[in-house]
Amino acid sequence: MSVSSTSDCGRSGARSVAVWDPLVRLIHWGLALTIVLNGAVVDEESALHEWVGYVALGLIGVRLTWGLFGSRHARLSAFPPNPAAALRHLVALSRGDTTVHLSHNPLGALMVYNIWATVLFLGATGYMMGTMQFFGVDWVEEAHEIAFNWLLVSIVLHIGGVLFDSWWTGVPLVRSMIDGRKRVPRDRSVE
Amino acid sequence: MIARYFPAMKRERRAITLAAIILLQALCAIFFVGDVIFDLSHGDHLDDLHLILEAVAALALCAGVIYLMRELRDLLNRMAAMELGIRAARGEMADLIDAFFDQWRLTPSEREIALMVLKGIDNDSIAKMRGTAQGTVRAQCTRIYAKAQVDGRPQLLSIFMEELLNVGEG
Ligand code: HEM
């Protein structure tokens, strides 16, 4: 038996890599909280609804700033929006590829940008509703509604994708968004 | 507190605190910037002392956030580098152990047992894990100690401790 083959793993047979820094995690759960609050708890007509919306915008603003020069896997350049790569990822999946991505996988990356864009759009239309110019304008309110429904669909797909990828690659992803570490099974290749 | 004895844990906690402060301060910064823009667009002018102070405070907050973000990134980079170093050291330790085992010409099953001994597992548990009699394990240990020319467990361990502590003295 070679000693080195068992050296860096403890008992689990997986190696653990720090990927999501604390700022990414705080922003993620903060954003999730604002969406749940504004979608299900807070009265839509209230001032609180607006404030929670501003906080959501602020969280995304901070995240995008952090994405410019932050930690390695949090940088936007680590998961550029690339539909062609997402398509290739799907094809690879259908062939049984179980490569682990330390940042977001190409498909997940598209979803991340989609969620951010949708929340920003919700914020913009929400703000417009409160201005003199657009107060009571139908298409603004409808756009806000449609964007919210789209966000709900996106989040369902997002959570579904996370659960699928955890099962497919064997990396407990939800845990990685809690303690920041991806535990990669030893026989997986990593990107 | 345990964290005092584990620098890695302490750093992890510092990173979390720093991230929380960054987030709160950034939200405050956004609030003040928004407030200044709102005031400007509602007829106030930048020659109003109150507004000037507000604008300066907003800018200072933004600069602070950027500065803290860079601090956090550097802290995270240092933590990652240290983790890499520890992993490399572990790899070298494993190589070292392999080299000694080779030198002593241990058989594959002796290597397994010697490794368990180094990890501090007692004979009783080794026998259970390997599904053999305690006497067998004891006999194998005796052969390992003989090949390594040591009297027993503590001395076997001290061979590796010595290698580790001698680093730097050549
Ligand atoms: C309202 C709810 C949610 C929203 C708006 C949301 C949004 C996001 C966003 C924007 C990211 C990218 C993070 C970044 O790079 O900064 C992300 C990643 C992630 N989210 Fe969520 N999320 C929500 C709920 C959840 C829930 C409930 C879970 C747990 C089941 C979850 C698990 C994850 C995981 C594991 C990642 C990282 C995926 C990877 O490794 O690529 N999210 N989410």
Short mmCIF file of C-alpha atoms and ligand atoms in Angstrom, two decimals:
data_model
loop_
_atom_site.label_atom_id
_atom_site.label_comp_id
_atom_site.label_asym_id
_atom_site.label_seq_id
_atom_site.Cartn_x
_atom_site.Cartn_y
_atom_site.Cartn_z
CA MET A 1 0.00 0.00 0.00
CA SER A 2 1.31 3.42 -0.91
CA VAL A 3 1.05 6.01 1.82
CA SER A 4 0.60 8.98 -0.47
CA SER A 5 -2.60 7.63 -2.03
CA THR A 6 -4.40 8.11 1.27
CA SER A 7 -2.65 11.15 2.53
CA ASP A 8 -4.79 14.20 1.97
CA CYS A 9 -8.25 12.90 2.45
CA GLY A 10 -8.94 11.80 5.98
CA ARG A 11 -11.46 9.01 6.00
CA SER A 12 -13.92 10.29 3.44
CA GLY A 13 -11.96 9.62 0.25
CA ALA A 14 -12.82 13.12 -1.02
CA ARG A 15 -10.71 16.22 -1.11
CA SER A 16 -12.18 19.43 0.07
CA VAL A 17 -11.53 22.71 -1.72
CA ALA A 18 -12.50 26.16 -0.45
CA VAL A 19 -14.54 27.72 -3.27
CA TRP A 20 -17.28 30.07 -2.02
CA ASP A 21 -15.85 32.82 0.15
CA PRO A 22 -17.91 34.25 3.02
CA LEU A 23 -18.98 37.32 1.03
CA VAL A 24 -20.46 35.18 -1.76
CA ARG A 25 -22.29 33.05 0.80
CA LEU A 26 -23.68 36.00 2.77
CA ILE A 27 -24.87 37.64 -0.46
CA HIS A 28 -26.42 34.39 -1.71
CA TRP A 29 -28.51 33.74 1.37
CA GLY A 30 -29.23 37.43 1.77
CA LEU A 31 -30.58 37.57 -1.77
CA ALA A 32 -32.61 34.40 -1.24
CA LEU A 33 -34.05 35.97 1.92
CA THR A 34 -35.06 39.20 0.16
CA ILE A 35 -36.78 37.21 -2.61
CA VAL A 36 -38.73 35.10 -0.11
CA LEU A 37 -39.65 38.19 1.94
CA ASN A 38 -40.88 40.20 -1.02
CA GLY A 39 -42.51 37.25 -2.74
CA ALA A 40 -44.37 35.73 0.17
CA VAL A 41 -44.20 37.73 3.41
CA VAL A 42 -44.14 41.49 2.96
CA ASP A 43 -47.24 43.38 1.77
CA GLU A 44 -46.64 44.44 -1.86
CA GLU A 45 -48.07 47.91 -1.34
CA SER A 46 -45.93 48.67 1.71
CA ALA A 47 -42.83 50.81 1.97
CA LEU A 48 -41.02 47.78 3.39
CA HIS A 49 -41.52 45.99 0.04
CA GLU A 50 -39.60 48.82 -1.63
CA TRP A 51 -36.80 48.76 0.95
CA VAL A 52 -36.36 45.01 0.69
CA GLY A 53 -36.19 45.49 -3.08
CA TYR A 54 -33.43 48.08 -2.71
CA VAL A 55 -31.49 45.72 -0.46
CA ALA A 56 -31.74 43.00 -3.13
CA LEU A 57 -30.39 45.45 -5.72
CA GLY A 58 -27.62 46.44 -3.32
CA LEU A 59 -26.65 42.81 -2.73
CA ILE A 60 -26.32 42.21 -6.46
CA GLY A 61 -24.36 45.45 -6.84
CA VAL A 62 -21.89 44.33 -4.19
CA ARG A 63 -21.67 40.86 -5.73
CA LEU A 64 -20.93 42.26 -9.20
CA THR A 65 -18.26 44.57 -7.76
CA TRP A 66 -16.73 41.60 -5.90
CA GLY A 67 -16.94 39.70 -9.19
CA LEU A 68 -14.54 42.17 -10.80
CA PHE A 69 -11.59 41.64 -8.47
CA GLY A 70 -12.67 39.27 -5.68
CA SER A 71 -11.58 35.77 -4.76
CA ARG A 72 -10.69 33.30 -7.49
CA HIS A 73 -13.88 31.31 -7.96
CA ALA A 74 -16.13 34.30 -7.28
CA ARG A 75 -14.72 36.36 -10.15
CA LEU A 76 -17.07 36.83 -13.09
CA SER A 77 -14.23 35.77 -15.38
CA ALA A 78 -14.33 32.34 -13.67
CA PHE A 79 -17.84 31.76 -15.04
CA PRO A 80 -18.40 33.92 -18.13
CA PRO A 81 -21.87 33.78 -19.68
CA ASN A 82 -21.32 31.45 -22.63
CA PRO A 83 -24.37 29.74 -24.20
CA ALA A 84 -22.15 27.64 -26.48
CA ALA A 85 -20.24 26.29 -23.48
CA ALA A 86 -23.54 25.61 -21.71
CA LEU A 87 -24.70 23.60 -24.73
CA ARG A 88 -21.42 21.67 -24.80
CA HIS A 89 -21.88 21.01 -21.09
CA LEU A 90 -25.33 19.51 -21.78
CA VAL A 91 -23.91 17.30 -24.54
CA ALA A 92 -21.11 16.19 -22.22
CA LEU A 93 -23.66 15.36 -19.51
CA SER A 94 -25.63 13.20 -21.92
CA ARG A 95 -22.43 11.28 -22.59
CA GLY A 96 -21.96 10.61 -18.89
CA ASP A 97 -19.26 13.22 -18.21
CA THR A 98 -18.99 13.89 -14.46
CA THR A 99 -16.31 16.60 -14.49
CA VAL A 100 -16.56 18.82 -11.42
CA HIS A 101 -16.48 22.60 -11.85
CA LEU A 102 -15.03 24.47 -8.89
CA SER A 103 -16.82 27.68 -9.83
CA HIS A 104 -20.28 27.50 -11.46
CA ASN A 105 -20.66 25.02 -14.32
CA PRO A 106 -21.42 26.70 -17.68
CA LEU A 107 -25.14 25.96 -17.42
CA GLY A 108 -25.29 27.14 -13.81
CA ALA A 109 -23.44 30.30 -14.82
CA LEU A 110 -26.19 31.19 -17.32
CA MET A 111 -28.77 30.69 -14.58
CA VAL A 112 -26.82 32.91 -12.20
CA TYR A 113 -26.71 35.79 -14.71
CA ASN A 114 -30.37 35.21 -15.51
CA ILE A 115 -31.33 35.47 -11.83
CA TRP A 116 -29.27 38.60 -11.30
CA ALA A 117 -30.67 40.24 -14.45
CA THR A 118 -34.23 39.32 -13.50
CA VAL A 119 -33.88 40.77 -10.00
CA LEU A 120 -32.31 43.96 -11.43
CA PHE A 121 -35.21 44.22 -13.88
CA LEU A 122 -37.68 43.71 -11.00
CA GLY A 123 -35.91 46.48 -9.10
CA ALA A 124 -36.01 48.84 -12.08
CA THR A 125 -39.71 48.31 -12.82
CA GLY A 126 -40.49 48.45 -9.11
CA TYR A 127 -38.72 51.78 -8.84
CA MET A 128 -40.55 53.11 -11.91
CA MET A 129 -43.91 52.29 -10.35
CA GLY A 130 -43.09 54.66 -7.54
CA THR A 131 -42.21 57.59 -9.81
CA MET A 132 -44.61 60.28 -11.01
CA GLN A 133 -43.89 59.49 -14.62
CA PHE A 134 -44.85 55.81 -14.51
CA PHE A 135 -47.24 55.69 -11.54
CA GLY A 136 -50.20 53.52 -12.50
CA VAL A 137 -48.86 52.76 -15.98
CA ASP A 138 -50.12 49.31 -16.92
CA TRP A 139 -47.21 47.94 -18.86
CA VAL A 140 -44.76 48.68 -16.04
CA GLU A 141 -46.88 46.79 -13.53
CA GLU A 142 -47.33 43.91 -15.95
CA ALA A 143 -43.61 43.77 -16.64
CA HIS A 144 -42.99 43.63 -12.87
CA GLU A 145 -45.47 40.75 -12.52
CA ILE A 146 -44.10 38.79 -15.46
CA ALA A 147 -40.52 39.26 -14.24
CA PHE A 148 -41.50 37.95 -10.82
CA ASN A 149 -43.10 34.85 -12.32
CA TRP A 150 -40.02 34.33 -14.45
CA LEU A 151 -37.89 34.63 -11.31
CA LEU A 152 -39.98 31.93 -9.60
CA VAL A 153 -39.50 29.58 -12.56
CA SER A 154 -35.79 30.37 -12.55
CA ILE A 155 -35.41 29.63 -8.86
CA VAL A 156 -37.21 26.30 -9.19
CA LEU A 157 -34.86 25.43 -12.08
CA HIS A 158 -31.89 26.73 -10.05
CA ILE A 159 -32.64 24.54 -7.03
CA GLY A 160 -33.44 21.61 -9.32
CA GLY A 161 -30.13 22.12 -11.10
CA VAL A 162 -28.23 22.27 -7.80
CA LEU A 163 -29.84 19.04 -6.58
CA PHE A 164 -29.26 17.32 -9.92
CA ASP A 165 -25.59 18.36 -10.08
CA SER A 166 -25.02 17.27 -6.46
CA TRP A 167 -26.36 13.84 -7.33
CA TRP A 168 -24.61 13.65 -10.70
CA THR A 169 -21.10 14.69 -9.62
CA GLY A 170 -21.32 13.55 -5.99
CA VAL A 171 -20.31 16.99 -4.71
CA PRO A 172 -22.68 18.18 -1.94
CA LEU A 173 -23.31 21.62 -3.46
CA VAL A 174 -25.80 22.93 -0.92
CA ARG A 175 -23.23 22.34 1.80
CA SER A 176 -20.68 24.26 -0.28
CA MET A 177 -22.95 27.31 -0.18
CA ILE A 178 -23.06 26.95 3.62
CA ASP A 179 -19.48 26.26 4.70
CA GLY A 180 -17.81 27.29 1.44
CA ARG A 181 -16.08 24.00 0.64
CA LYS A 182 -16.71 21.63 -2.24
CA ARG A 183 -15.93 18.03 -1.35
CA VAL A 184 -14.84 16.45 -4.60
CA PRO A 185 -14.89 12.63 -4.83
CA ARG A 186 -11.42 11.35 -5.56
CA ASP A 187 -12.14 9.84 -8.97
CA ARG A 188 -13.60 13.05 -10.51
CA SER A 189 -11.69 15.29 -12.84
CA VAL A 190 -11.88 18.96 -11.96
CA GLU A 191 -12.17 22.15 -13.99
CA MET B 1 -11.50 28.95 23.11
CA ILE B 2 -10.45 26.34 20.60
CA ALA B 3 -9.90 28.87 17.82
CA ARG B 4 -6.89 30.29 19.63
CA TYR B 5 -5.04 27.04 19.04
CA PHE B 6 -6.05 26.68 15.41
CA PRO B 7 -4.85 29.67 13.37
CA ALA B 8 -6.71 28.42 10.29
CA MET B 9 -10.01 28.53 12.13
CA LYS B 10 -9.24 31.99 13.44
CA ARG B 11 -8.51 33.25 9.94
CA GLU B 12 -11.70 31.68 8.65
CA ARG B 13 -13.63 33.57 11.29
CA ARG B 14 -11.84 36.82 10.48
CA ALA B 15 -12.81 36.40 6.83
CA ILE B 16 -16.46 35.92 7.79
CA THR B 17 -16.43 39.00 10.02
CA LEU B 18 -14.75 41.05 7.33
CA ALA B 19 -17.30 39.90 4.74
CA ALA B 20 -20.20 40.83 7.04
CA ILE B 21 -18.76 44.30 7.65
CA ILE B 22 -18.16 44.81 3.93
CA LEU B 23 -21.75 43.88 3.17
CA LEU B 24 -23.27 46.18 5.81
CA GLN B 25 -21.00 49.06 4.91
CA ALA B 26 -21.72 48.59 1.20
CA LEU B 27 -25.48 48.72 1.81
CA CYS B 28 -24.98 51.92 3.85
CA ALA B 29 -22.82 53.37 1.07
CA ILE B 30 -25.50 52.62 -1.51
CA PHE B 31 -28.11 54.26 0.73
CA PHE B 32 -26.09 57.47 1.08
CA VAL B 33 -25.19 57.61 -2.60
CA GLY B 34 -28.85 57.14 -3.44
CA ASP B 35 -29.79 59.87 -0.96
CA VAL B 36 -27.32 62.34 -2.49
CA ILE B 37 -28.55 61.61 -6.00
CA PHE B 38 -32.14 61.99 -4.83
CA ASP B 39 -31.39 65.35 -3.21
CA LEU B 40 -29.55 66.59 -6.30
CA SER B 41 -32.40 65.63 -8.57
CA HIS B 42 -34.87 67.42 -6.29
CA GLY B 43 -33.42 70.88 -6.54
CA ASP B 44 -30.61 70.80 -3.97
CA HIS B 45 -27.22 71.99 -5.14
CA LEU B 46 -23.71 70.89 -4.38
CA ASP B 47 -22.89 74.29 -2.85
CA ASP B 48 -25.16 73.45 0.08
CA LEU B 49 -22.83 72.52 2.96
CA HIS B 50 -25.06 69.74 4.23
CA LEU B 51 -25.17 68.10 0.83
CA ILE B 52 -21.42 68.45 0.38
CA LEU B 53 -20.82 66.67 3.68
CA GLU B 54 -23.25 63.95 2.70
CA ALA B 55 -21.56 63.48 -0.65
CA VAL B 56 -18.13 63.27 0.96
CA ALA B 57 -19.41 60.72 3.50
CA ALA B 58 -20.91 58.66 0.69
CA LEU B 59 -17.66 58.69 -1.26
CA ALA B 60 -15.66 57.77 1.85
CA LEU B 61 -17.95 54.82 2.49
CA CYS B 62 -17.54 53.60 -1.11
CA ALA B 63 -13.76 53.91 -0.90
CA GLY B 64 -13.81 52.01 2.41
CA VAL B 65 -15.81 49.21 0.88
CA ILE B 66 -13.40 48.82 -2.04
CA TYR B 67 -10.43 48.90 0.34
CA LEU B 68 -11.95 46.26 2.64
CA MET B 69 -12.81 44.09 -0.34
CA ARG B 70 -9.14 44.11 -1.34
CA GLU B 71 -8.17 43.24 2.23
CA LEU B 72 -10.60 40.33 2.20
CA ARG B 73 -9.30 39.09 -1.13
CA ASP B 74 -5.72 39.19 0.15
CA LEU B 75 -6.70 37.36 3.34
CA LEU B 76 -8.47 34.69 1.28
CA ASN B 77 -5.45 34.35 -1.01
CA ARG B 78 -3.16 33.90 1.99
CA MET B 79 -5.50 31.25 3.40
CA ALA B 80 -5.52 29.41 0.07
CA ALA B 81 -1.71 29.54 -0.18
CA MET B 82 -1.37 28.19 3.34
CA GLU B 83 -3.77 25.36 2.62
CA LEU B 84 -1.68 24.48 -0.41
CA GLY B 85 1.47 24.53 1.71
CA ILE B 86 -0.03 22.23 4.31
CA ARG B 87 -1.18 19.86 1.58
CA ALA B 88 2.32 19.84 0.10
CA ALA B 89 3.81 19.19 3.53
CA ARG B 90 1.40 16.30 3.99
CA GLY B 91 2.45 14.94 0.61
CA GLU B 92 6.08 15.18 1.62
CA MET B 93 5.40 13.49 4.92
CA ALA B 94 3.75 10.66 3.01
CA ASP B 95 6.74 10.42 0.68
CA LEU B 96 9.05 10.36 3.68
CA ILE B 97 7.09 7.54 5.30
CA ASP B 98 7.07 5.61 2.03
CA ALA B 99 10.84 6.06 1.74
CA PHE B 100 11.47 4.71 5.25
CA PHE B 101 9.14 1.77 4.70
CA ASP B 102 10.99 0.97 1.47
CA GLN B 103 14.31 1.19 3.24
CA TRP B 104 13.17 -1.20 5.96
CA ARG B 105 11.80 -3.59 3.32
CA LEU B 106 8.41 -3.92 4.95
CA THR B 107 5.95 -6.31 3.33
CA PRO B 108 2.64 -4.85 2.11
CA SER B 109 0.75 -5.98 5.21
CA GLU B 110 3.52 -4.71 7.47
CA ARG B 111 3.27 -1.33 5.73
CA GLU B 112 -0.44 -1.16 6.44
CA ILE B 113 0.07 -2.02 10.08
CA ALA B 114 3.02 0.34 10.48
CA LEU B 115 0.91 3.17 9.06
CA MET B 116 -1.87 2.42 11.54
CA VAL B 117 0.70 2.38 14.34
CA LEU B 118 1.95 5.79 13.23
CA LYS B 119 -1.62 7.07 13.28
CA GLY B 120 -1.83 6.00 16.91
CA ILE B 121 -4.25 3.09 16.54
CA ASP B 122 -3.75 0.45 19.26
CA ASN B 123 -3.08 -3.23 18.55
CA ASP B 124 -6.55 -4.23 19.65
CA SER B 125 -8.24 -1.98 17.11
CA ILE B 126 -5.76 -2.91 14.38
CA ALA B 127 -6.59 -6.57 14.90
CA LYS B 128 -10.32 -5.78 14.71
CA MET B 129 -9.94 -3.67 11.56
CA ARG B 130 -7.89 -6.33 9.82
CA GLY B 131 -9.97 -9.20 11.14
CA THR B 132 -6.96 -11.04 12.55
CA ALA B 133 -5.98 -12.26 15.99
CA GLN B 134 -4.28 -9.86 18.40
CA GLY B 135 -1.30 -12.20 18.62
CA THR B 136 -0.77 -11.91 14.87
CA VAL B 137 -0.72 -8.12 15.03
CA ARG B 138 1.66 -8.19 17.97
CA ALA B 139 4.02 -10.52 16.10
CA GLN B 140 3.90 -8.33 13.00
CA CYS B 141 4.61 -5.23 15.09
CA THR B 142 7.62 -6.94 16.64
CA ARG B 143 8.95 -7.67 13.14
CA ILE B 144 8.34 -4.06 12.05
CA TYR B 145 10.22 -2.73 15.11
CA ALA B 146 13.04 -5.15 14.43
CA LYS B 147 13.33 -4.09 10.79
CA ALA B 148 13.30 -0.44 11.84
CA GLN B 149 15.74 -1.20 14.63
CA VAL B 150 13.65 0.44 17.34
CA ASP B 151 12.39 -0.79 20.72
CA GLY B 152 8.72 -0.02 20.19
CA ARG B 153 5.97 2.38 19.28
CA PRO B 154 7.31 5.62 20.81
CA GLN B 155 10.68 5.17 19.15
CA LEU B 156 9.12 4.40 15.78
CA LEU B 157 7.19 7.65 16.03
CA SER B 158 10.27 9.57 17.11
CA ILE B 159 12.08 8.63 13.90
CA PHE B 160 9.54 10.65 11.93
CA MET B 161 9.31 13.43 14.52
CA GLU B 162 13.06 13.84 14.28
CA GLU B 163 12.91 14.16 10.49
CA LEU B 164 10.23 16.83 10.81
CA LEU B 165 11.99 18.83 13.51
CA ASN B 166 15.34 18.68 11.76
CA VAL B 167 14.04 20.55 8.74
CA GLY B 168 16.05 23.72 8.32
CA GLU B 169 19.03 22.46 10.27
CA GLY B 170 19.98 20.36 7.27
C1 HEM C 1 -34.76 32.77 -3.63
C2 HEM C 1 -33.91 31.86 -3.71
C3 HEM C 1 -32.54 31.84 -4.40
C4 HEM C 1 -31.91 32.71 -5.22
C5 HEM C 1 -32.42 34.04 -5.76
C6 HEM C 1 -30.62 32.13 -5.54
C7 HEM C 1 -29.68 32.70 -6.37
C8 HEM C 1 -28.40 32.20 -6.56
C9 HEM C 1 -27.33 32.89 -7.21
C10 HEM C 1 -27.44 34.31 -7.82
C11 HEM C 1 -26.24 32.11 -7.20
C12 HEM C 1 -24.84 32.47 -7.70
C13 HEM C 1 -24.02 32.79 -6.48
C14 HEM C 1 -22.83 33.66 -6.75
O1 HEM C 1 -21.98 33.33 -7.60
O2 HEM C 1 -22.72 34.71 -6.11
C15 HEM C 1 -26.60 30.89 -6.54
C16 HEM C 1 -25.77 29.83 -6.34
C17 HEM C 1 -26.11 28.70 -5.60
N1 HEM C 1 -27.31 28.49 -4.95
FE1 HEM C 1 -28.90 29.71 -4.94
N2 HEM C 1 -30.51 30.93 -4.90
C18 HEM C 1 -31.67 30.73 -4.18
C19 HEM C 1 -31.98 29.68 -3.37
C20 HEM C 1 -31.15 28.61 -3.16
C21 HEM C 1 -31.48 27.49 -2.33
C22 HEM C 1 -32.78 27.31 -1.55
C23 HEM C 1 -30.41 26.65 -2.39
C24 HEM C 1 -30.25 25.31 -1.70
C25 HEM C 1 -30.96 24.28 -2.01
C26 HEM C 1 -29.41 27.25 -3.24
C27 HEM C 1 -28.20 26.70 -3.52
C28 HEM C 1 -27.23 27.28 -4.29
C29 HEM C 1 -25.94 26.68 -4.56
C30 HEM C 1 -25.46 25.33 -4.02
C31 HEM C 1 -25.24 27.56 -5.38
C32 HEM C 1 -23.83 27.33 -5.96
C33 HEM C 1 -23.96 26.44 -7.16
C34 HEM C 1 -22.62 26.09 -7.78
O3 HEM C 1 -21.77 25.53 -7.09
O4 HEM C 1 -22.42 26.41 -8.97
N3 HEM C 1 -29.91 28.44 -3.70
N4 HEM C 1 -27.93 30.97 -6.15
#
